[in-house]
Amino acid sequence: MTVREVAVEAYREGLPALTASLVGGLLAGVVLGGMRGDFARVDGLLVLVPALLATRGNVYGSLGARLATALHQGLVTPRVRGDPRLARAVAAALSNGLLASGFAAVAAWLVLDSLGRAVAPLPVLLGIALLAGLLSGVVLSVSVVLVVFAGYRRGYNPDTLVGPLVTTAGDVFGVAFLLLAVRVVVSLAGVA
């Protein structure tokens, strides 16, 4: 292949994913901007948001990279059903996502409490982080598997798709489910 052909191929594969990433990032920002009232109701939530969003991209980006590598090596086939390796990889990603979400909530609470800053009760922050982590984890797992497999079947390099799309989906779903989790946990806990 010539340099020009390689460049055209890279843009053909990468540009749609980067465009989707841009639009998704803007959408997540709009939702996050609309959460001002929710941030005011749950002290310490704003400190927790970056950690939760970074967790989504890291954990599920790793899942996507693992699947892409397994496809390239022929260890998995691009089918959703019947592959125990795929099921184990998804279960590990969900477990890691929940563990990281719980750790982030506890760490945020400990830091804010030790600094004497106003912070919601630990069960509230933990409930929000775990519920948002579970909901976004399920959706992200499905999204990653479908995007990686569909891209691979269509001749795209799944490594090119994973980064921008997982980051974007992590932001969009992470923020949306964070908003839902805040509202559910606040209503259950009776936080003012």
Tab-separated table of C-alpha atoms in Angstrom, residues 2 5 16 42 45-46 52 56-57 70 79 88 98-100 114 125 140 146 156-157 167 176 185:
chain	number	residue	atom	x	y	z
A	2	THR	CA	1.122	3.509	-0.684
A	5	GLU	CA	-3.802	4.597	0.514
A	16	PRO	CA	-16.869	8.427	11.608
A	42	VAL	CA	-25.852	15.741	46.908
A	45	LEU	CA	-21.186	14.483	43.842
A	46	LEU	CA	-19.231	16.915	41.689
A	52	LEU	CA	-16.867	7.753	37.569
A	56	ARG	CA	-16.245	3.902	32.349
A	57	GLY	CA	-13.772	4.751	29.609
A	70	ALA	CA	-8.930	-11.801	20.666
A	79	ARG	CA	-20.715	-13.810	17.480
A	88	ARG	CA	-15.947	-14.083	31.131
A	98	LEU	CA	-18.560	-1.844	39.990
A	99	LEU	CA	-15.461	-2.246	42.135
A	100	ALA	CA	-13.908	0.942	40.741
A	114	SER	CA	-11.061	14.488	56.173
A	125	LEU	CA	-22.597	8.381	47.450
A	140	LEU	CA	-21.541	-0.277	27.740
A	146	LEU	CA	-21.768	-5.057	19.289
A	156	TYR	CA	-12.919	-2.241	10.057
A	157	ASN	CA	-10.063	-2.506	12.489
A	167	THR	CA	-15.047	6.958	25.462
A	176	ALA	CA	-27.331	9.750	31.800
A	185	VAL	CA	-31.016	7.199	45.433
